[in-house]
PDB file of N, CA and C in Angstrom:
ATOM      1  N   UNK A   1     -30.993   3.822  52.855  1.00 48.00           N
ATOM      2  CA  UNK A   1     -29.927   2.989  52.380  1.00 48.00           C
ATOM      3  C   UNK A   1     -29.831   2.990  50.858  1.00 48.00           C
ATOM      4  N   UNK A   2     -31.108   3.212  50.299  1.00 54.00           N
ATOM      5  CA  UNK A   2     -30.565   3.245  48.650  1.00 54.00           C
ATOM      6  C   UNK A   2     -30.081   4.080  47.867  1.00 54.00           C
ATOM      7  N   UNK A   3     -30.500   5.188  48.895  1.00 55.00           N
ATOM      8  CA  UNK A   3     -29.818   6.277  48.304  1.00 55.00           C
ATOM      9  C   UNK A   3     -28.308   6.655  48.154  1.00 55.00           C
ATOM     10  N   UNK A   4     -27.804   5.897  49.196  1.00 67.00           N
ATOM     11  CA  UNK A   4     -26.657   5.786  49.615  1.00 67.00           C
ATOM     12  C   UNK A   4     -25.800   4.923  48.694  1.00 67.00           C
ATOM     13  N   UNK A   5     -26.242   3.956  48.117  1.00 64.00           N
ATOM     14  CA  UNK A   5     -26.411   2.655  47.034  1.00 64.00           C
ATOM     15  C   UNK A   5     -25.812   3.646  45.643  1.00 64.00           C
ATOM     16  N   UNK A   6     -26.861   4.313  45.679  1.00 84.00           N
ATOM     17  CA  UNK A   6     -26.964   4.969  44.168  1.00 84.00           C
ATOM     18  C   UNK A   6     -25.837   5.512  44.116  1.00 84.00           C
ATOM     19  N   UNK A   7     -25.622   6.672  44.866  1.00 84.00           N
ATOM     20  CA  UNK A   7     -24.364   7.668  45.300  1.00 84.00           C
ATOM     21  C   UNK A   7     -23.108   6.397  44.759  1.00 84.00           C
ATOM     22  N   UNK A   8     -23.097   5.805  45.255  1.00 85.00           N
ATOM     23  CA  UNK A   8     -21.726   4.426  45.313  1.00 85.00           C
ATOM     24  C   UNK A   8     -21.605   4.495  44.099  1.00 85.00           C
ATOM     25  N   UNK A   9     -22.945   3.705  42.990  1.00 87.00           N
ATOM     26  CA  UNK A   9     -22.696   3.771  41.558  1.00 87.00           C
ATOM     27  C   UNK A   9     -22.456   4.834  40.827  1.00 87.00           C
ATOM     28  N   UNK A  10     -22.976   5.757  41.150  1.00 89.00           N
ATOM     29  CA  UNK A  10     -22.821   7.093  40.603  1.00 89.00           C
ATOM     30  C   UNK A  10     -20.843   7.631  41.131  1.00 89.00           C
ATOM     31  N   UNK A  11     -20.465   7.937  41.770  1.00 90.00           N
ATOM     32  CA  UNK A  11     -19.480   7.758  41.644  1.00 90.00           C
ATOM     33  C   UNK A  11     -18.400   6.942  41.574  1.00 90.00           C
ATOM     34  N   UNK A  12     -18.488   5.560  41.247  1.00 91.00           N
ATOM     35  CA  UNK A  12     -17.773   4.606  40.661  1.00 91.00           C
ATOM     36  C   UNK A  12     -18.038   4.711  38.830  1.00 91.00           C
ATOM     37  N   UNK A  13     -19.324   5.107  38.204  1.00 92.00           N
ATOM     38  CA  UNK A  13     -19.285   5.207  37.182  1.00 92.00           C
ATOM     39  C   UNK A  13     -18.436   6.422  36.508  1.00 92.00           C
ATOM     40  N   UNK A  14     -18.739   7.852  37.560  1.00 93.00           N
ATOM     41  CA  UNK A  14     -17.900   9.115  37.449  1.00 93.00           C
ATOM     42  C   UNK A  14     -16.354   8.602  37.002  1.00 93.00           C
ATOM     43  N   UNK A  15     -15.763   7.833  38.077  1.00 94.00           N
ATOM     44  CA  UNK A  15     -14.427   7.866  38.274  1.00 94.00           C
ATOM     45  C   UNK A  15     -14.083   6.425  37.096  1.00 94.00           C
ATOM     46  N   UNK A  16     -14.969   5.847  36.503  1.00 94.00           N
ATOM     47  CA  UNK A  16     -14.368   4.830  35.200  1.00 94.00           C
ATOM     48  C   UNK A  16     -14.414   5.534  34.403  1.00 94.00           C
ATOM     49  N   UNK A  17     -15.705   6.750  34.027  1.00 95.00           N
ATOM     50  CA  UNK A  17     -15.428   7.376  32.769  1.00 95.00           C
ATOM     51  C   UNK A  17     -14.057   8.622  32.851  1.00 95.00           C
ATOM     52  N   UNK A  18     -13.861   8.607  33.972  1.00 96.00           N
ATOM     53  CA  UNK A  18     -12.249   9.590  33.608  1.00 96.00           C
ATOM     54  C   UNK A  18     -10.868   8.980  33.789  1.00 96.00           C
ATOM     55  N   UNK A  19     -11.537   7.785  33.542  1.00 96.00           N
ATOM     56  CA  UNK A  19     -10.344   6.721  33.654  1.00 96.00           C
ATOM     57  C   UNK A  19     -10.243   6.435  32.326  1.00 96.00           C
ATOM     58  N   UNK A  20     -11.350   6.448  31.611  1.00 96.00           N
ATOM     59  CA  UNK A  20     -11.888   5.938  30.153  1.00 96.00           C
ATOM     60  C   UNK A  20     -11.166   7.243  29.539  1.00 96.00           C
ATOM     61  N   UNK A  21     -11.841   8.620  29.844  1.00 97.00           N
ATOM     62  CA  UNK A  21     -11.348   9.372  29.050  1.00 97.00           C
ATOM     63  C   UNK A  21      -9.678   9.244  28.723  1.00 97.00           C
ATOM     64  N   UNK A  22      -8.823   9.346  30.116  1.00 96.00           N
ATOM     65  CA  UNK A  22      -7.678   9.253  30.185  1.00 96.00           C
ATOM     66  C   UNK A  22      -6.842   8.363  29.636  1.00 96.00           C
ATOM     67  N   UNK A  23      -7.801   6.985  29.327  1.00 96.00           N
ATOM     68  CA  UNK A  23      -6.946   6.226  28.495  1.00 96.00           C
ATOM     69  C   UNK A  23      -7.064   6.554  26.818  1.00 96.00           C
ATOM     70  N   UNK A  24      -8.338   7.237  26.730  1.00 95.00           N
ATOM     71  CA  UNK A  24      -8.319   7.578  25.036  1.00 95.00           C
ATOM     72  C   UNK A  24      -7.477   8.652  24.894  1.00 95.00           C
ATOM     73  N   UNK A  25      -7.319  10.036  25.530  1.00 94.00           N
ATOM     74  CA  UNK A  25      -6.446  10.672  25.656  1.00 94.00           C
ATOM     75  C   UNK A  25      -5.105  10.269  25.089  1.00 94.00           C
ATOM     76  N   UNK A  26      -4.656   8.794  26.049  1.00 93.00           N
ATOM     77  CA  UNK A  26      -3.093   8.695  26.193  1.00 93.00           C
ATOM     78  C   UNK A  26      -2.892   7.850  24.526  1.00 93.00           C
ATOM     79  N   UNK A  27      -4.107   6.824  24.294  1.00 91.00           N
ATOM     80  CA  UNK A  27      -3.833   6.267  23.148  1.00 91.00           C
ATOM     81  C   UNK A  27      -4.518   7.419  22.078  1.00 91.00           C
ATOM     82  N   UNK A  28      -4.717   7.828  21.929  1.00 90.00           N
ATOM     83  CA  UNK A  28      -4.737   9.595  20.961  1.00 90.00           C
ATOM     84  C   UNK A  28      -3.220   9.950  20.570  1.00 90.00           C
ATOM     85  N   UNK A  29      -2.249  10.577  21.787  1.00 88.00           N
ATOM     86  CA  UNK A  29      -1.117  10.560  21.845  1.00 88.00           C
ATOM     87  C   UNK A  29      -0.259  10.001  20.967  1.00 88.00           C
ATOM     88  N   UNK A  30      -0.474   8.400  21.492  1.00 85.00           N
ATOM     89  CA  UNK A  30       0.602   7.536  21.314  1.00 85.00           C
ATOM     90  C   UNK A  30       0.421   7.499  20.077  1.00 85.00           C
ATOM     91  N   UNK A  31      -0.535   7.261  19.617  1.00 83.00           N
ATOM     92  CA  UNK A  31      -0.937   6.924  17.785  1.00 83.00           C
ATOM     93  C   UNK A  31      -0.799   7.914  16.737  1.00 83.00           C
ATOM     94  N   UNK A  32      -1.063   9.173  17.555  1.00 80.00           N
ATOM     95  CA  UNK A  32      -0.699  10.486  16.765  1.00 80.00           C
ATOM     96  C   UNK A  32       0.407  10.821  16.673  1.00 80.00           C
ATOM     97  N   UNK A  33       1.585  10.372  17.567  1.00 76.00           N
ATOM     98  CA  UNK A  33       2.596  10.152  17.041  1.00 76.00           C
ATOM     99  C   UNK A  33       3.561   9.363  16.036  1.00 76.00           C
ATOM    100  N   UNK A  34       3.018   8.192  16.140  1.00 73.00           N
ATOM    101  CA  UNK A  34       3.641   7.411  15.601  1.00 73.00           C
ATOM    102  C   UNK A  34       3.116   7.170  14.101  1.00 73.00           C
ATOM    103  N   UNK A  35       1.848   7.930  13.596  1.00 73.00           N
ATOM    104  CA  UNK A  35       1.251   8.376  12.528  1.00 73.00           C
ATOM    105  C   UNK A  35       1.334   9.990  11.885  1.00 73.00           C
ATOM    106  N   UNK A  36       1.493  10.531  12.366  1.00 69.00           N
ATOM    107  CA  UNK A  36       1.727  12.456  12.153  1.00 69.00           C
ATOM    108  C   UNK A  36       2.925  12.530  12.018  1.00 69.00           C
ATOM    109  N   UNK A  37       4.304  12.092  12.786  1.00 64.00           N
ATOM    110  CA  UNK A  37       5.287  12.685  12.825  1.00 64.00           C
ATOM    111  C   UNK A  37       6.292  12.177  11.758  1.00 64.00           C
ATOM    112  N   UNK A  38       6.677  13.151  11.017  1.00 67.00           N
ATOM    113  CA  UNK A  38       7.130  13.111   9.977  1.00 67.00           C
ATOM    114  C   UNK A  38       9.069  12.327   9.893  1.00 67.00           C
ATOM    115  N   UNK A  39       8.660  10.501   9.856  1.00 65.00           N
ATOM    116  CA  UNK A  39      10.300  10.202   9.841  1.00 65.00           C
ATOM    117  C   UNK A  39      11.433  11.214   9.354  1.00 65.00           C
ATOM    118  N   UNK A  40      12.894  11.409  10.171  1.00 64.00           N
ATOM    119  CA  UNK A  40      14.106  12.206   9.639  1.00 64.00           C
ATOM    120  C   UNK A  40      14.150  11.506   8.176  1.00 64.00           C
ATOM    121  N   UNK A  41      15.063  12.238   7.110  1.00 66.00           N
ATOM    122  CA  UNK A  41      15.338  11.896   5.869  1.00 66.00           C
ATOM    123  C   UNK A  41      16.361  11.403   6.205  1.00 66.00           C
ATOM    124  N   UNK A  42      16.970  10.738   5.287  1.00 65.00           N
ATOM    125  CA  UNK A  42      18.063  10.234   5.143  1.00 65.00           C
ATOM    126  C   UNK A  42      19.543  11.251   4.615  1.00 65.00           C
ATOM    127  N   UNK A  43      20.687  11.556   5.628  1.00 65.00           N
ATOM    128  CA  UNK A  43      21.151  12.527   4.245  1.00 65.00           C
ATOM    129  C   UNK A  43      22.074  11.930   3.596  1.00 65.00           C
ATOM    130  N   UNK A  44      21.916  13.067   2.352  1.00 62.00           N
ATOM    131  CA  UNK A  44      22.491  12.844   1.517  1.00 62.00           C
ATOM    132  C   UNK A  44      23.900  12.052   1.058  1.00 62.00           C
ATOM    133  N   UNK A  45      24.640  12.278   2.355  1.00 59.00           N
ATOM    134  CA  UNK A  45      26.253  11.481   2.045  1.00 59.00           C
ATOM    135  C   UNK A  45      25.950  10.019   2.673  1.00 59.00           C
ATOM    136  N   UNK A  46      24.609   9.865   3.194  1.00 59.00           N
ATOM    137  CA  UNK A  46      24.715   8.558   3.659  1.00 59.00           C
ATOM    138  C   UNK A  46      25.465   7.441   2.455  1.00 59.00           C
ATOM    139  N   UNK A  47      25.959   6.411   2.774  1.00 61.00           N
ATOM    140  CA  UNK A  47      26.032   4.992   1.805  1.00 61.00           C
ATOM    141  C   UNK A  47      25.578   4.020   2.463  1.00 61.00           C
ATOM    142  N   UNK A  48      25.203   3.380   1.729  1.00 66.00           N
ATOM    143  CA  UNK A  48      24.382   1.600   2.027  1.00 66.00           C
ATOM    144  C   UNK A  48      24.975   0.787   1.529  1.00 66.00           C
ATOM    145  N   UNK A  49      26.307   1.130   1.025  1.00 69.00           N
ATOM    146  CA  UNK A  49      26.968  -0.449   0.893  1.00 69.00           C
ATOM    147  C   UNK A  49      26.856  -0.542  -0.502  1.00 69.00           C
ATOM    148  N   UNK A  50      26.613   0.017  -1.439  1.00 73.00           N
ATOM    149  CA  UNK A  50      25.407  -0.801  -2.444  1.00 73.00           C
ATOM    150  C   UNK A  50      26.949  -1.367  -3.077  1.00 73.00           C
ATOM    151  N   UNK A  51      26.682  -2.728  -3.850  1.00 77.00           N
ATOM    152  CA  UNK A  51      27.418  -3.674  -4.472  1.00 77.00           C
ATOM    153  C   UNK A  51      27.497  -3.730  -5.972  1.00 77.00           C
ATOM    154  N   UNK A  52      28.292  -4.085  -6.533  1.00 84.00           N
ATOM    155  CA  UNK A  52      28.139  -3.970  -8.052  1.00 84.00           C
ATOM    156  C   UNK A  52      26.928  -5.356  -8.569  1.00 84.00           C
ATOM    157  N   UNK A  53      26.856  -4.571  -9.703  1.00 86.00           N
ATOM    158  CA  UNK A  53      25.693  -5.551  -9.953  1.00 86.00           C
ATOM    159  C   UNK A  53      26.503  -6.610 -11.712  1.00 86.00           C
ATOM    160  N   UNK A  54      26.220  -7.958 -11.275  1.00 90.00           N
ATOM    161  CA  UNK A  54      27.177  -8.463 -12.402  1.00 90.00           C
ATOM    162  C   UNK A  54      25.737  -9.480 -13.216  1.00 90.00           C
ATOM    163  N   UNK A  55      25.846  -9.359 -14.658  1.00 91.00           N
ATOM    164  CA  UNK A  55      25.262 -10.504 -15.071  1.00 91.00           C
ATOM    165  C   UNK A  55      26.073 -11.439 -16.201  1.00 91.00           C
ATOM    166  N   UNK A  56      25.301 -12.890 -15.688  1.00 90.00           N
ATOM    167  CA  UNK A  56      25.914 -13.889 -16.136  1.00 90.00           C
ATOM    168  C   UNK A  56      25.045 -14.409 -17.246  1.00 90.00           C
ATOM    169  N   UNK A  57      25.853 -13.955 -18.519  1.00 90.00           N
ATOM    170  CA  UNK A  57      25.413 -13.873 -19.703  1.00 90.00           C
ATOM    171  C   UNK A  57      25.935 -15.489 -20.359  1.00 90.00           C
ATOM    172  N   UNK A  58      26.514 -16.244 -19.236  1.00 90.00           N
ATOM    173  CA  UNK A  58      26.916 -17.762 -19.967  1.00 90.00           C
ATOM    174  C   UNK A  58      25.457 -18.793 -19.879  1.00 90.00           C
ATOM    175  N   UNK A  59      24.481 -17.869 -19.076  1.00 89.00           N
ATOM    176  CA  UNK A  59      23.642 -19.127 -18.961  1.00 89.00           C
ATOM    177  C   UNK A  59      22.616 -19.191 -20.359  1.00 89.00           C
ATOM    178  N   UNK A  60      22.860 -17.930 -21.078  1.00 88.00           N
ATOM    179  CA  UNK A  60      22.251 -18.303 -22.763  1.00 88.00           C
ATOM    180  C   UNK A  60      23.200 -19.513 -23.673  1.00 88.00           C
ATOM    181  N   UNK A  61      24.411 -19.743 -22.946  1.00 90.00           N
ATOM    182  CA  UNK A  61      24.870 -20.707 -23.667  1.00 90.00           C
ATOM    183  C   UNK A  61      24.368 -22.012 -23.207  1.00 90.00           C
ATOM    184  N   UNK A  62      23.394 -22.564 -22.114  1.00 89.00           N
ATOM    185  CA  UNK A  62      22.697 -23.513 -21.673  1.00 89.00           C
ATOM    186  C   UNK A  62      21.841 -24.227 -22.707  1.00 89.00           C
ATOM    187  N   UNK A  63      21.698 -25.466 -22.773  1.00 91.00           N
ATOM    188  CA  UNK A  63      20.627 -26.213 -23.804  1.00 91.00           C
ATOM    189  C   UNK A  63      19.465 -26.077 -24.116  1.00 91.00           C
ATOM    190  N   UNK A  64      19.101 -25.801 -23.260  1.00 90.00           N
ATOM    191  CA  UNK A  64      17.916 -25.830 -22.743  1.00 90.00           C
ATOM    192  C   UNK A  64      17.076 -24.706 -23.264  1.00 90.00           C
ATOM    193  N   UNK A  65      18.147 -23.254 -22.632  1.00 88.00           N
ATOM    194  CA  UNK A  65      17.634 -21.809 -23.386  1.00 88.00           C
ATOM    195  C   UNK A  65      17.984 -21.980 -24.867  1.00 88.00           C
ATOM    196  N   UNK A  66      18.415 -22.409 -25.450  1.00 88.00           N
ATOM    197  CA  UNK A  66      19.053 -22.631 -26.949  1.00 88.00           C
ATOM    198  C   UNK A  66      17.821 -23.172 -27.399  1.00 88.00           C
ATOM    199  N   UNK A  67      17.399 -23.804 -27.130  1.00 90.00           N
ATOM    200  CA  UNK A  67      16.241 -24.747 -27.875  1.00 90.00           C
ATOM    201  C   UNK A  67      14.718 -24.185 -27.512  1.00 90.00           C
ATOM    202  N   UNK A  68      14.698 -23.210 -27.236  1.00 90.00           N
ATOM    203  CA  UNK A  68      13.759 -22.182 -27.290  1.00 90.00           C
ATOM    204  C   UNK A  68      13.451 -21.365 -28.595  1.00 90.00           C
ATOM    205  N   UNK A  69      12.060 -20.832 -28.988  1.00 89.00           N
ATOM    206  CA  UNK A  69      12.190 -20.338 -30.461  1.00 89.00           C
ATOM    207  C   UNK A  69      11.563 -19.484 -29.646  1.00 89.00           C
ATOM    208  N   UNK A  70      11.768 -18.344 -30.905  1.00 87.00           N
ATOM    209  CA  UNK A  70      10.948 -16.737 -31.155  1.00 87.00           C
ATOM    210  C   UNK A  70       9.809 -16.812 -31.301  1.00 87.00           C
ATOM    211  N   UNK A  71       9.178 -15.922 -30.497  1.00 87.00           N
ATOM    212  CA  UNK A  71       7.579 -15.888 -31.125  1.00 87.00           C
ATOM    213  C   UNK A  71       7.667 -15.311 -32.720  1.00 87.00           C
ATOM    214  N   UNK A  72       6.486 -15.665 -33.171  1.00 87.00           N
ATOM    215  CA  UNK A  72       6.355 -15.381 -34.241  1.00 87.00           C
ATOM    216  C   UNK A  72       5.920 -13.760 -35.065  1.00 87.00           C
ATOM    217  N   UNK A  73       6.463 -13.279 -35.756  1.00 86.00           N
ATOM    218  CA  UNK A  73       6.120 -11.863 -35.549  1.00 86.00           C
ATOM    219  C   UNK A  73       4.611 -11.879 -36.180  1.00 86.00           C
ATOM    220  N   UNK A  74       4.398 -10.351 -35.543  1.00 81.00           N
ATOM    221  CA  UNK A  74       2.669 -10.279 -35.723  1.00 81.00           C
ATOM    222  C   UNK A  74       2.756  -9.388 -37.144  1.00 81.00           C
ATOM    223  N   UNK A  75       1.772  -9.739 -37.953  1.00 79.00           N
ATOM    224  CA  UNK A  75       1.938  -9.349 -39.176  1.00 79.00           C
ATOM    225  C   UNK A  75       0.689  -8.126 -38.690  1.00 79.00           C
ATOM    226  N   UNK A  76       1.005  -6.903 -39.201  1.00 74.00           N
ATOM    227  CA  UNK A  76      -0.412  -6.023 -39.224  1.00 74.00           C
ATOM    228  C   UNK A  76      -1.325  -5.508 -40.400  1.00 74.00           C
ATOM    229  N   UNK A  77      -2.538  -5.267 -40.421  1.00 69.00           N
ATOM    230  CA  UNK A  77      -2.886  -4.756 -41.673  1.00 69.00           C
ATOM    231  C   UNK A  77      -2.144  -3.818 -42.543  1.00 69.00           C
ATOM    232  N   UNK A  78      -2.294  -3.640 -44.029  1.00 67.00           N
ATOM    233  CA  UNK A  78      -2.165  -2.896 -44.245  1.00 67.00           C
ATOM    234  C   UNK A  78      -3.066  -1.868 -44.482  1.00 67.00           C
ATOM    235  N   UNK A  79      -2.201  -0.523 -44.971  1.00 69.00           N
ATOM    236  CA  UNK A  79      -2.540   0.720 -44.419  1.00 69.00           C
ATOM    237  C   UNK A  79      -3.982   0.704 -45.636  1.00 69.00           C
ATOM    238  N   UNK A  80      -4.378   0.404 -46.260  1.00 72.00           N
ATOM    239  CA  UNK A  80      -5.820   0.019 -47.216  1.00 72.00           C
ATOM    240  C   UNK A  80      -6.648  -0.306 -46.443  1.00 72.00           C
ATOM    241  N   UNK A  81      -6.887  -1.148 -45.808  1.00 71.00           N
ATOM    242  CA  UNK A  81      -8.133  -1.558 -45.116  1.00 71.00           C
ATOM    243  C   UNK A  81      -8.255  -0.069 -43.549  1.00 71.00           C
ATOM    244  N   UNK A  82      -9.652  -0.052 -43.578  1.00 72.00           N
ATOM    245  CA  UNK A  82      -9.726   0.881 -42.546  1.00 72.00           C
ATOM    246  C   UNK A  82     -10.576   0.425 -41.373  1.00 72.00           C
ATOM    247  N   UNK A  83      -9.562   1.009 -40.270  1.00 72.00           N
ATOM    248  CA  UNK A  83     -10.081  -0.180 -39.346  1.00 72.00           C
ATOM    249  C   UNK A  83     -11.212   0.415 -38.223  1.00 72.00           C
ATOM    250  N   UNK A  84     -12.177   0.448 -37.279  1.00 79.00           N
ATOM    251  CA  UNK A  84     -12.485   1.264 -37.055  1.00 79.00           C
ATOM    252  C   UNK A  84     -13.786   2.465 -37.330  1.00 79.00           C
ATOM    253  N   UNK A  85     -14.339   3.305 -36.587  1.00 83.00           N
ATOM    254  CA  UNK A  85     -14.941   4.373 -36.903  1.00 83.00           C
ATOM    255  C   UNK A  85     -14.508   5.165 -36.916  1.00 83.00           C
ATOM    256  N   UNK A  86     -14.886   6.148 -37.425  1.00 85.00           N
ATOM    257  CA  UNK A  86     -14.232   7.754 -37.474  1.00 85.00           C
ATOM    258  C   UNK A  86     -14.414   8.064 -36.423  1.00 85.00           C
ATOM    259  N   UNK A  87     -15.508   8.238 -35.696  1.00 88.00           N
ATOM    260  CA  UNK A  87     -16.095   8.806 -34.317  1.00 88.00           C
ATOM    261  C   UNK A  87     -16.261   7.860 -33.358  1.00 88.00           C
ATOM    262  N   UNK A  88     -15.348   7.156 -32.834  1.00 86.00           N
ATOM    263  CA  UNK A  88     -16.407   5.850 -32.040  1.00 86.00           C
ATOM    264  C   UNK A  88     -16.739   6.050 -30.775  1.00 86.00           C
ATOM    265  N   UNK A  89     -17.561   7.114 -30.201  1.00 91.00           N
ATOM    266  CA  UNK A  89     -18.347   7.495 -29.550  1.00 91.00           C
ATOM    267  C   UNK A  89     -19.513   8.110 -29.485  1.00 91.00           C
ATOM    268  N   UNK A  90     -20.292   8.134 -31.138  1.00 88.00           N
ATOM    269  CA  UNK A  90     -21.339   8.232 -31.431  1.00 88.00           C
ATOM    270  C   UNK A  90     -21.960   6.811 -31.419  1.00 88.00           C
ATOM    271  N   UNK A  91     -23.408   6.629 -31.317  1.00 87.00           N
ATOM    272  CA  UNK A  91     -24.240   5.564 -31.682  1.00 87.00           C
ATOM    273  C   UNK A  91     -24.540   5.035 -32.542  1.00 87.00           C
ATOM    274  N   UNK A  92     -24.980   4.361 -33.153  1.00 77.00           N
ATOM    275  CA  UNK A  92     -24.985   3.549 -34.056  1.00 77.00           C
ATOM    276  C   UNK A  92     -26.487   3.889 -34.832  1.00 77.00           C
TER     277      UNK A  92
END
């Protein structure tokens, strides 16, 4: 009788792993498609509608933006002072 037992598991395990294989197989497939295959382009005479583009240059006349200041400009050295190493990737 146990032998008979074994046989049972032994081919119930046979027939899950080609059930197993068959499902990696099919999701292999499915994924390799939907990852490998290269979307159509778009052609060229397509249009999308596109809309004009408008800006509303009255909202600098607002209070609010008015009463805003400039940064201040950055003053830089002058060209006398030297700033820097000659090499600055030697050591010190």
């Amino acid at each position: 009788m146990n032998l008979n037992l074994n046989e049972d598991k032994q081919k119930r395990l046979v027939y899950l792993i080609i059930i197993l294989i068959v499902l990696v197989i099919i999701a292999l497939f499915v994924f390799s498609k939907s990852f490998f295959v290269k979307q159509p382009s778009i052609p060229l005479g397509t249009s999308f509608g596109l809309q004009e583009i408008s800006i509303n240059f009255n909202i600098l006349e607002n209070p609010f933006v008015q009463m805003l200041e400039p940064f201040e400009e950055i003053s830089y050295p002058s060209e006398e002072i030297e700033i820097g190493r000659e090499n600055p990737f030697i050591t010190y």
